[in-house]
mmCIF file of N, CA and C in Angstrom:
data_model
loop_
_atom_site.group_PDB
_atom_site.id
_atom_site.type_symbol
_atom_site.label_atom_id
_atom_site.label_comp_id
_atom_site.label_asym_id
_atom_site.label_seq_id
_atom_site.Cartn_x
_atom_site.Cartn_y
_atom_site.Cartn_z
ATOM 1 N N MET A 1 -8.650 -28.537 32.529
ATOM 2 C CA MET A 1 -8.613 -28.453 31.092
ATOM 3 C C MET A 1 -8.078 -27.083 30.691
ATOM 4 N N HIS A 2 -7.142 -27.078 29.800
ATOM 5 C CA HIS A 2 -6.501 -25.851 29.357
ATOM 6 C C HIS A 2 -7.063 -25.450 27.999
ATOM 7 N N THR A 3 -7.535 -24.223 27.908
ATOM 8 C CA THR A 3 -8.047 -23.740 26.628
ATOM 9 C C THR A 3 -7.299 -22.472 26.242
ATOM 10 N N THR A 4 -7.246 -22.246 24.987
ATOM 11 C CA THR A 4 -6.657 -20.988 24.518
ATOM 12 C C THR A 4 -7.751 -20.174 23.873
ATOM 13 N N GLU A 5 -7.710 -18.902 24.147
ATOM 14 C CA GLU A 5 -8.704 -18.009 23.561
ATOM 15 C C GLU A 5 -8.026 -17.144 22.517
ATOM 16 N N ARG A 6 -8.724 -16.940 21.453
ATOM 17 C CA ARG A 6 -8.210 -16.085 20.402
ATOM 18 C C ARG A 6 -8.686 -14.662 20.658
ATOM 19 N N MET A 7 -7.738 -13.754 20.629
ATOM 20 C CA MET A 7 -8.119 -12.349 20.801
ATOM 21 C C MET A 7 -8.610 -11.819 19.472
ATOM 22 N N ASP A 8 -9.799 -11.278 19.458
ATOM 23 C CA ASP A 8 -10.343 -10.712 18.229
ATOM 24 C C ASP A 8 -9.723 -9.352 17.980
ATOM 25 N N GLU A 9 -9.624 -9.026 16.714
ATOM 26 C CA GLU A 9 -9.101 -7.721 16.322
ATOM 27 C C GLU A 9 -10.094 -6.657 16.764
ATOM 28 N N PRO A 10 -9.586 -5.525 17.232
ATOM 29 C CA PRO A 10 -10.513 -4.445 17.544
ATOM 30 C C PRO A 10 -11.209 -4.004 16.269
ATOM 31 N N GLU A 11 -12.477 -3.805 16.351
ATOM 32 C CA GLU A 11 -13.249 -3.444 15.164
ATOM 33 C C GLU A 11 -13.429 -1.942 15.092
ATOM 34 N N ILE A 12 -13.253 -1.422 13.907
ATOM 35 C CA ILE A 12 -13.476 0.000 13.687
ATOM 36 C C ILE A 12 -14.988 0.223 13.672
ATOM 37 N N PRO A 13 -15.462 1.205 14.402
ATOM 38 C CA PRO A 13 -16.896 1.455 14.416
ATOM 39 C C PRO A 13 -17.436 1.714 13.015
ATOM 40 N N ALA A 14 -18.687 1.348 12.792
ATOM 41 C CA ALA A 14 -19.315 1.529 11.486
ATOM 42 C C ALA A 14 -19.304 2.985 11.060
ATOM 43 N N ALA A 15 -19.325 3.882 12.011
ATOM 44 C CA ALA A 15 -19.314 5.300 11.680
ATOM 45 C C ALA A 15 -17.932 5.782 11.261
ATOM 46 N N GLY A 16 -16.919 4.933 11.395
ATOM 47 C CA GLY A 16 -15.559 5.294 11.001
ATOM 48 C C GLY A 16 -15.479 5.550 9.509
ATOM 49 N N SER A 17 -14.380 6.147 9.071
ATOM 50 C CA SER A 17 -14.286 6.513 7.666
ATOM 51 C C SER A 17 -13.408 5.582 6.850
ATOM 52 N N VAL A 18 -12.967 4.484 7.419
ATOM 53 C CA VAL A 18 -12.087 3.573 6.697
ATOM 54 C C VAL A 18 -12.860 2.315 6.345
ATOM 55 N N GLY A 19 -12.840 1.962 5.072
ATOM 56 C CA GLY A 19 -13.608 0.826 4.576
ATOM 57 C C GLY A 19 -12.985 -0.513 4.898
ATOM 58 N N PRO A 20 -13.707 -1.592 4.633
ATOM 59 C CA PRO A 20 -13.306 -2.943 5.016
ATOM 60 C C PRO A 20 -12.215 -3.561 4.140
ATOM 61 N N GLU A 21 -11.829 -2.916 3.049
ATOM 62 C CA GLU A 21 -10.845 -3.515 2.153
ATOM 63 C C GLU A 21 -9.427 -3.417 2.691
ATOM 64 N N LEU A 22 -9.220 -2.604 3.695
ATOM 65 C CA LEU A 22 -7.887 -2.444 4.248
ATOM 66 C C LEU A 22 -7.569 -3.602 5.182
ATOM 67 N N GLY A 23 -6.284 -3.908 5.294
ATOM 68 C CA GLY A 23 -5.860 -4.962 6.204
ATOM 69 C C GLY A 23 -6.191 -4.594 7.642
ATOM 70 N N PRO A 24 -6.359 -5.596 8.516
ATOM 71 C CA PRO A 24 -6.765 -5.331 9.897
ATOM 72 C C PRO A 24 -5.737 -4.525 10.691
ATOM 73 N N HIS A 25 -4.488 -4.522 10.262
ATOM 74 C CA HIS A 25 -3.450 -3.771 10.976
ATOM 75 C C HIS A 25 -2.959 -2.574 10.178
ATOM 76 N N SER A 26 -3.745 -2.124 9.227
ATOM 77 C CA SER A 26 -3.295 -1.021 8.386
ATOM 78 C C SER A 26 -3.171 0.253 9.202
ATOM 79 N N MET A 27 -2.239 1.079 8.778
ATOM 80 C CA MET A 27 -2.032 2.359 9.435
ATOM 81 C C MET A 27 -3.288 3.219 9.315
ATOM 82 N N LEU A 28 -3.994 3.124 8.197
ATOM 83 C CA LEU A 28 -5.215 3.912 8.035
ATOM 84 C C LEU A 28 -6.271 3.521 9.060
ATOM 85 N N ARG A 29 -6.396 2.232 9.324
ATOM 86 C CA ARG A 29 -7.371 1.796 10.340
ATOM 87 C C ARG A 29 -6.986 2.315 11.717
ATOM 88 N N MET A 30 -5.694 2.259 12.016
ATOM 89 C CA MET A 30 -5.254 2.738 13.335
ATOM 90 C C MET A 30 -5.494 4.235 13.481
ATOM 91 N N ILE A 31 -5.191 4.988 12.440
ATOM 92 C CA ILE A 31 -5.406 6.437 12.506
ATOM 93 C C ILE A 31 -6.890 6.742 12.608
ATOM 94 N N ALA A 32 -7.719 6.021 11.860
ATOM 95 C CA ALA A 32 -9.168 6.243 11.926
ATOM 96 C C ALA A 32 -9.701 5.986 13.325
ATOM 97 N N ALA A 33 -9.139 4.979 13.987
ATOM 98 C CA ALA A 33 -9.609 4.636 15.329
ATOM 99 C C ALA A 33 -9.044 5.569 16.399
ATOM 100 N N MET A 34 -7.769 5.944 16.263
ATOM 101 C CA MET A 34 -7.099 6.694 17.320
ATOM 102 C C MET A 34 -7.135 8.215 17.121
ATOM 103 N N SER A 35 -7.028 8.655 15.886
ATOM 104 C CA SER A 35 -6.974 10.096 15.588
ATOM 105 C C SER A 35 -7.747 10.408 14.317
ATOM 106 N N PRO A 36 -9.048 10.241 14.343
ATOM 107 C CA PRO A 36 -9.830 10.422 13.121
ATOM 108 C C PRO A 36 -9.663 11.806 12.491
ATOM 109 N N ARG A 37 -9.337 12.809 13.276
ATOM 110 C CA ARG A 37 -9.150 14.149 12.708
ATOM 111 C C ARG A 37 -7.892 14.236 11.846
ATOM 112 N N GLU A 38 -6.934 13.346 12.095
ATOM 113 C CA GLU A 38 -5.691 13.342 11.329
ATOM 114 C C GLU A 38 -5.794 12.508 10.047
ATOM 115 N N LEU A 39 -6.841 11.708 9.938
ATOM 116 C CA LEU A 39 -6.969 10.812 8.796
ATOM 117 C C LEU A 39 -6.941 11.528 7.445
ATOM 118 N N PRO A 40 -7.691 12.602 7.241
ATOM 119 C CA PRO A 40 -7.650 13.259 5.923
ATOM 120 C C PRO A 40 -6.234 13.714 5.530
ATOM 121 N N ARG A 41 -5.480 14.229 6.474
ATOM 122 C CA ARG A 41 -4.124 14.686 6.178
ATOM 123 C C ARG A 41 -3.226 13.499 5.800
ATOM 124 N N PHE A 42 -3.352 12.407 6.531
ATOM 125 C CA PHE A 42 -2.543 11.219 6.243
ATOM 126 C C PHE A 42 -2.917 10.637 4.880
ATOM 127 N N VAL A 43 -4.202 10.543 4.599
ATOM 128 C CA VAL A 43 -4.672 10.015 3.313
ATOM 129 C C VAL A 43 -4.161 10.886 2.173
ATOM 130 N N SER A 44 -4.218 12.190 2.358
ATOM 131 C CA SER A 44 -3.750 13.106 1.329
ATOM 132 C C SER A 44 -2.252 12.910 1.062
ATOM 133 N N ALA A 45 -1.461 12.775 2.102
ATOM 134 C CA ALA A 45 -0.018 12.568 1.941
ATOM 135 C C ALA A 45 0.269 11.228 1.260
ATOM 136 N N LEU A 46 -0.463 10.208 1.639
ATOM 137 C CA LEU A 46 -0.285 8.889 1.027
ATOM 138 C C LEU A 46 -0.688 8.922 -0.442
ATOM 139 N N ASP A 47 -1.798 9.561 -0.734
ATOM 140 C CA ASP A 47 -2.262 9.681 -2.113
ATOM 141 C C ASP A 47 -1.243 10.439 -2.959
ATOM 142 N N GLU A 48 -0.670 11.499 -2.406
ATOM 143 C CA GLU A 48 0.337 12.277 -3.134
ATOM 144 C C GLU A 48 1.592 11.439 -3.413
ATOM 145 N N ALA A 49 2.039 10.673 -2.431
ATOM 146 C CA ALA A 49 3.223 9.832 -2.617
ATOM 147 C C ALA A 49 2.979 8.782 -3.702
ATOM 148 N N ILE A 50 1.808 8.178 -3.693
ATOM 149 C CA ILE A 50 1.492 7.171 -4.710
ATOM 150 C C ILE A 50 1.367 7.841 -6.084
ATOM 151 N N SER A 51 0.791 9.029 -6.124
ATOM 152 C CA SER A 51 0.657 9.752 -7.394
ATOM 153 C C SER A 51 2.022 10.058 -7.997
ATOM 154 N N ARG A 52 2.961 10.463 -7.147
ATOM 155 C CA ARG A 52 4.312 10.727 -7.650
ATOM 156 C C ARG A 52 4.919 9.456 -8.219
ATOM 157 N N TRP A 53 4.662 8.347 -7.573
ATOM 158 C CA TRP A 53 5.199 7.068 -8.051
ATOM 159 C C TRP A 53 4.616 6.727 -9.420
ATOM 160 N N THR A 54 3.304 6.865 -9.566
ATOM 161 C CA THR A 54 2.660 6.471 -10.826
ATOM 162 C C THR A 54 2.987 7.422 -11.969
ATOM 163 N N SER A 55 3.425 8.638 -11.655
ATOM 164 C CA SER A 55 3.738 9.580 -12.726
ATOM 165 C C SER A 55 5.196 9.511 -13.172
ATOM 166 N N GLU A 56 5.992 8.648 -12.552
ATOM 167 C CA GLU A 56 7.391 8.515 -12.963
ATOM 168 C C GLU A 56 7.498 7.976 -14.381
ATOM 169 N N ASP A 57 8.547 8.358 -15.045
ATOM 170 C CA ASP A 57 8.816 7.912 -16.408
ATOM 171 C C ASP A 57 9.326 6.472 -16.377
ATOM 172 N N VAL A 58 8.534 5.553 -16.908
ATOM 173 C CA VAL A 58 8.922 4.142 -16.882
ATOM 174 C C VAL A 58 10.050 3.822 -17.846
ATOM 175 N N SER A 59 10.280 4.694 -18.804
ATOM 176 C CA SER A 59 11.311 4.387 -19.786
ATOM 177 C C SER A 59 12.665 4.999 -19.432
ATOM 178 N N ALA A 60 12.765 5.663 -18.274
ATOM 179 C CA ALA A 60 14.050 6.237 -17.870
ATOM 180 C C ALA A 60 15.072 5.113 -17.725
ATOM 181 N N PRO A 61 16.256 5.309 -18.272
ATOM 182 C CA PRO A 61 17.251 4.237 -18.239
ATOM 183 C C PRO A 61 17.741 3.936 -16.826
ATOM 184 N N CYS A 62 17.872 2.669 -16.564
ATOM 185 C CA CYS A 62 18.438 2.205 -15.303
ATOM 186 C C CYS A 62 18.763 0.735 -15.475
ATOM 187 N N GLY A 63 20.005 0.385 -15.327
ATOM 188 C CA GLY A 63 20.385 -1.005 -15.500
ATOM 189 C C GLY A 63 20.813 -1.649 -14.200
ATOM 190 N N ASP A 64 20.636 -0.913 -13.100
ATOM 191 C CA ASP A 64 21.100 -1.400 -11.804
ATOM 192 C C ASP A 64 19.975 -2.127 -11.063
ATOM 193 N N PRO A 65 20.065 -3.455 -10.940
ATOM 194 C CA PRO A 65 19.025 -4.202 -10.232
ATOM 195 C C PRO A 65 18.868 -3.768 -8.772
ATOM 196 N N ASP A 66 19.965 -3.372 -8.135
ATOM 197 C CA ASP A 66 19.860 -2.926 -6.739
ATOM 198 C C ASP A 66 19.039 -1.642 -6.628
ATOM 199 N N ALA A 67 19.199 -0.755 -7.617
ATOM 200 C CA ALA A 67 18.405 0.478 -7.623
ATOM 201 C C ALA A 67 16.923 0.153 -7.798
ATOM 202 N N GLU A 68 16.636 -0.815 -8.659
ATOM 203 C CA GLU A 68 15.230 -1.204 -8.851
ATOM 204 C C GLU A 68 14.669 -1.851 -7.591
ATOM 205 N N LEU A 69 15.463 -2.672 -6.919
ATOM 206 C CA LEU A 69 15.000 -3.267 -5.663
ATOM 207 C C LEU A 69 14.732 -2.183 -4.624
ATOM 208 N N THR A 70 15.566 -1.155 -4.602
ATOM 209 C CA THR A 70 15.347 -0.034 -3.687
ATOM 210 C C THR A 70 14.046 0.682 -4.025
ATOM 211 N N ARG A 71 13.794 0.897 -5.311
ATOM 212 C CA ARG A 71 12.541 1.533 -5.736
ATOM 213 C C ARG A 71 11.336 0.693 -5.319
ATOM 214 N N LEU A 72 11.439 -0.622 -5.494
ATOM 215 C CA LEU A 72 10.324 -1.499 -5.114
ATOM 216 C C LEU A 72 10.116 -1.509 -3.608
ATOM 217 N N HIS A 73 11.206 -1.446 -2.864
ATOM 218 C CA HIS A 73 11.083 -1.375 -1.402
ATOM 219 C C HIS A 73 10.364 -0.078 -1.014
ATOM 220 N N ALA A 74 10.681 1.011 -1.712
ATOM 221 C CA ALA A 74 10.004 2.284 -1.449
ATOM 222 C C ALA A 74 8.514 2.182 -1.762
ATOM 223 N N LEU A 75 8.183 1.531 -2.875
ATOM 224 C CA LEU A 75 6.770 1.348 -3.222
ATOM 225 C C LEU A 75 6.056 0.538 -2.144
ATOM 226 N N LYS A 76 6.694 -0.522 -1.697
ATOM 227 C CA LYS A 76 6.084 -1.346 -0.653
ATOM 228 C C LYS A 76 5.916 -0.536 0.634
ATOM 229 N N SER A 77 6.892 0.297 0.953
ATOM 230 C CA SER A 77 6.800 1.137 2.151
ATOM 231 C C SER A 77 5.653 2.129 2.032
ATOM 232 N N ILE A 78 5.531 2.743 0.862
ATOM 233 C CA ILE A 78 4.455 3.716 0.644
ATOM 234 C C ILE A 78 3.088 3.044 0.793
ATOM 235 N N THR A 79 2.948 1.889 0.184
ATOM 236 C CA THR A 79 1.635 1.233 0.156
ATOM 237 C C THR A 79 1.356 0.394 1.400
ATOM 238 N N SER A 80 2.343 0.209 2.262
ATOM 239 C CA SER A 80 2.134 -0.627 3.447
ATOM 240 C C SER A 80 1.098 -0.042 4.409
ATOM 241 N N ALA A 81 0.878 1.259 4.351
ATOM 242 C CA ALA A 81 -0.129 1.872 5.219
ATOM 243 C C ALA A 81 -1.513 1.297 4.976
ATOM 244 N N LEU A 82 -1.729 0.736 3.778
ATOM 245 C CA LEU A 82 -3.019 0.136 3.452
ATOM 246 C C LEU A 82 -3.205 -1.216 4.132
ATOM 247 N N GLY A 83 -2.105 -1.863 4.474
ATOM 248 C CA GLY A 83 -2.198 -3.172 5.121
ATOM 249 C C GLY A 83 -2.732 -4.251 4.200
ATOM 250 N N SER A 84 -2.640 -4.041 2.895
ATOM 251 C CA SER A 84 -3.175 -4.996 1.934
ATOM 252 C C SER A 84 -2.162 -6.100 1.645
ATOM 253 N N PRO A 85 -2.493 -7.341 1.979
ATOM 254 C CA PRO A 85 -1.563 -8.427 1.672
ATOM 255 C C PRO A 85 -1.367 -8.618 0.170
ATOM 256 N N MET A 86 -2.371 -8.297 -0.634
ATOM 257 C CA MET A 86 -2.244 -8.456 -2.091
ATOM 258 C C MET A 86 -1.253 -7.445 -2.664
ATOM 259 N N ILE A 87 -1.297 -6.203 -2.200
ATOM 260 C CA ILE A 87 -0.365 -5.188 -2.676
ATOM 261 C C ILE A 87 1.050 -5.543 -2.220
ATOM 262 N N ALA A 88 1.193 -5.958 -0.967
ATOM 263 C CA ALA A 88 2.515 -6.339 -0.455
ATOM 264 C C ALA A 88 3.087 -7.520 -1.239
ATOM 265 N N LYS A 89 2.247 -8.506 -1.537
ATOM 266 C CA LYS A 89 2.713 -9.667 -2.302
ATOM 267 C C LYS A 89 3.121 -9.258 -3.707
ATOM 268 N N ALA A 90 2.363 -8.366 -4.318
ATOM 269 C CA ALA A 90 2.707 -7.893 -5.661
ATOM 270 C C ALA A 90 4.079 -7.214 -5.647
ATOM 271 N N CYS A 91 4.361 -6.424 -4.616
ATOM 272 C CA CYS A 91 5.673 -5.780 -4.498
ATOM 273 C C CYS A 91 6.771 -6.828 -4.325
ATOM 274 N N ASP A 92 6.515 -7.834 -3.495
ATOM 275 C CA ASP A 92 7.494 -8.908 -3.297
ATOM 276 C C ASP A 92 7.724 -9.678 -4.593
ATOM 277 N N ASP A 93 6.648 -9.948 -5.320
ATOM 278 C CA ASP A 93 6.775 -10.661 -6.600
ATOM 279 C C ASP A 93 7.605 -9.858 -7.600
ATOM 280 N N LEU A 94 7.429 -8.539 -7.596
ATOM 281 C CA LEU A 94 8.232 -7.700 -8.484
ATOM 282 C C LEU A 94 9.709 -7.760 -8.107
ATOM 283 N N GLY A 95 9.981 -7.799 -6.812
ATOM 284 C CA GLY A 95 11.363 -7.949 -6.362
ATOM 285 C C GLY A 95 11.965 -9.249 -6.867
ATOM 286 N N ASP A 96 11.162 -10.318 -6.834
ATOM 287 C CA ASP A 96 11.626 -11.605 -7.367
ATOM 288 C C ASP A 96 11.899 -11.517 -8.862
ATOM 289 N N CYS A 97 11.064 -10.746 -9.577
ATOM 290 C CA CYS A 97 11.281 -10.566 -11.018
ATOM 291 C C CYS A 97 12.603 -9.849 -11.286
ATOM 292 N N VAL A 98 12.911 -8.844 -10.473
ATOM 293 C CA VAL A 98 14.177 -8.131 -10.637
ATOM 294 C C VAL A 98 15.335 -9.094 -10.421
ATOM 295 N N ARG A 99 15.240 -9.880 -9.359
ATOM 296 C CA ARG A 99 16.320 -10.829 -9.036
ATOM 297 C C ARG A 99 16.478 -11.894 -10.116
ATOM 298 N N SER A 100 15.388 -12.198 -10.833
ATOM 299 C CA SER A 100 15.477 -13.236 -11.867
ATOM 300 C C SER A 100 15.900 -12.669 -13.222
ATOM 301 N N GLY A 101 16.116 -11.339 -13.282
ATOM 302 C CA GLY A 101 16.648 -10.754 -14.502
ATOM 303 C C GLY A 101 15.641 -10.140 -15.451
ATOM 304 N N ALA A 102 14.432 -9.888 -15.008
ATOM 305 C CA ALA A 102 13.440 -9.237 -15.877
ATOM 306 C C ALA A 102 13.924 -7.838 -16.250
ATOM 307 N N THR A 103 13.468 -7.346 -17.385
ATOM 308 C CA THR A 103 13.906 -6.028 -17.829
ATOM 309 C C THR A 103 13.358 -4.941 -16.906
ATOM 310 N N VAL A 104 14.140 -3.882 -16.772
ATOM 311 C CA VAL A 104 13.758 -2.770 -15.911
ATOM 312 C C VAL A 104 12.460 -2.136 -16.398
ATOM 313 N N GLU A 105 12.327 -1.980 -17.706
ATOM 314 C CA GLU A 105 11.109 -1.368 -18.244
ATOM 315 C C GLU A 105 9.880 -2.198 -17.860
ATOM 316 N N HIS A 106 9.995 -3.525 -17.960
ATOM 317 C CA HIS A 106 8.898 -4.420 -17.584
ATOM 318 C C HIS A 106 8.562 -4.254 -16.098
ATOM 319 N N ILE A 107 9.582 -4.214 -15.259
ATOM 320 C CA ILE A 107 9.378 -4.077 -13.812
ATOM 321 C C ILE A 107 8.730 -2.733 -13.501
ATOM 322 N N ARG A 108 9.207 -1.684 -14.135
ATOM 323 C CA ARG A 108 8.656 -0.347 -13.853
ATOM 324 C C ARG A 108 7.202 -0.237 -14.290
ATOM 325 N N ARG A 109 6.875 -0.808 -15.410
ATOM 326 C CA ARG A 109 5.463 -0.775 -15.848
ATOM 327 C C ARG A 109 4.586 -1.526 -14.847
ATOM 328 N N ARG A 110 5.034 -2.690 -14.431
ATOM 329 C CA ARG A 110 4.255 -3.463 -13.455
ATOM 330 C C ARG A 110 4.185 -2.741 -12.116
ATOM 331 N N SER A 111 5.272 -2.113 -11.689
ATOM 332 C CA SER A 111 5.244 -1.416 -10.399
ATOM 333 C C SER A 111 4.296 -0.221 -10.450
ATOM 334 N N GLN A 112 4.191 0.420 -11.607
ATOM 335 C CA GLN A 112 3.228 1.510 -11.734
ATOM 336 C C GLN A 112 1.800 0.983 -11.654
ATOM 337 N N ARG A 113 1.559 -0.201 -12.214
ATOM 338 C CA ARG A 113 0.216 -0.792 -12.114
ATOM 339 C C ARG A 113 -0.101 -1.155 -10.663
ATOM 340 N N VAL A 114 0.903 -1.644 -9.927
ATOM 341 C CA VAL A 114 0.696 -1.956 -8.507
ATOM 342 C C VAL A 114 0.384 -0.664 -7.744
ATOM 343 N N ALA A 115 1.126 0.391 -8.028
ATOM 344 C CA ALA A 115 0.880 1.672 -7.360
ATOM 345 C C ALA A 115 -0.518 2.198 -7.688
ATOM 346 N N ALA A 116 -0.926 2.062 -8.941
ATOM 347 C CA ALA A 116 -2.270 2.512 -9.338
ATOM 348 C C ALA A 116 -3.342 1.698 -8.611
ATOM 349 N N ALA A 117 -3.117 0.397 -8.463
ATOM 350 C CA ALA A 117 -4.068 -0.447 -7.726
ATOM 351 C C ALA A 117 -4.128 -0.019 -6.262
ATOM 352 N N ALA A 118 -2.979 0.311 -5.693
ATOM 353 C CA ALA A 118 -2.953 0.774 -4.302
ATOM 354 C C ALA A 118 -3.711 2.088 -4.164
ATOM 355 N N GLN A 119 -3.557 2.967 -5.143
ATOM 356 C CA GLN A 119 -4.256 4.235 -5.090
ATOM 357 C C GLN A 119 -5.775 4.034 -5.205
ATOM 358 N N ARG A 120 -6.191 3.120 -6.073
ATOM 359 C CA ARG A 120 -7.637 2.826 -6.192
ATOM 360 C C ARG A 120 -8.163 2.253 -4.876
ATOM 361 N N LEU A 121 -7.387 1.373 -4.249
ATOM 362 C CA LEU A 121 -7.790 0.806 -2.960
ATOM 363 C C LEU A 121 -7.921 1.909 -1.921
ATOM 364 N N LEU A 122 -6.970 2.811 -1.901
ATOM 365 C CA LEU A 122 -7.030 3.935 -0.962
ATOM 366 C C LEU A 122 -8.295 4.752 -1.198
ATOM 367 N N GLN A 123 -8.583 5.060 -2.444
ATOM 368 C CA GLN A 123 -9.757 5.874 -2.761
ATOM 369 C C GLN A 123 -11.059 5.144 -2.447
ATOM 370 N N ARG A 124 -11.108 3.828 -2.682
ATOM 371 C CA ARG A 124 -12.318 3.062 -2.366
ATOM 372 C C ARG A 124 -12.509 2.906 -0.864
ATOM 373 N N SER A 125 -11.423 2.895 -0.139
ATOM 374 C CA SER A 125 -11.485 2.624 1.291
ATOM 375 C C SER A 125 -11.901 3.826 2.121
ATOM 376 N N ILE A 126 -11.768 4.997 1.571
ATOM 377 C CA ILE A 126 -12.140 6.192 2.308
ATOM 378 C C ILE A 126 -13.554 6.571 1.920
ATOM 379 N N VAL A 127 -14.453 6.405 2.858
ATOM 380 C CA VAL A 127 -15.865 6.688 2.629
ATOM 381 C C VAL A 127 -16.125 8.136 3.014
ATOM 382 N N PRO A 128 -16.674 8.927 2.094
ATOM 383 C CA PRO A 128 -16.926 10.335 2.446
ATOM 384 C C PRO A 128 -17.899 10.441 3.597
ATOM 385 N N ARG A 129 -17.608 11.387 4.459
ATOM 386 C CA ARG A 129 -18.498 11.611 5.608
ATOM 387 C C ARG A 129 -19.717 12.385 5.167
ATOM 388 N N SER A 130 -20.858 12.058 5.773
ATOM 389 C CA SER A 130 -22.101 12.761 5.431
ATOM 390 C C SER A 130 -22.206 14.042 6.187
#
């Protein structure tokens, strides 16, 4: 009889500093498991990148859909460290909106909300050490 076994994901120890809201393959989980001393520096850099994204002027003129797709790809790249399928899907959905002709201002406002959600997830996921 032939059986297949499912390999379980390695679990981050409870004493780790990364919360359960992150995807199982998130870069933050890997850093927490492999190099916990580097985690604060990585989190800080990620938080700074997301902050720069959310502080961009949404009303800046841009009529080039390819430029907006590039911006959305950058947002997805920045937030991919979280491993959140919901954030990734939101970025993909925004790309679909650009391709369907939605206004740039509408896309930029929504992308800032996605970035803000990613930043909140990052902040909730990092549990302060005692």
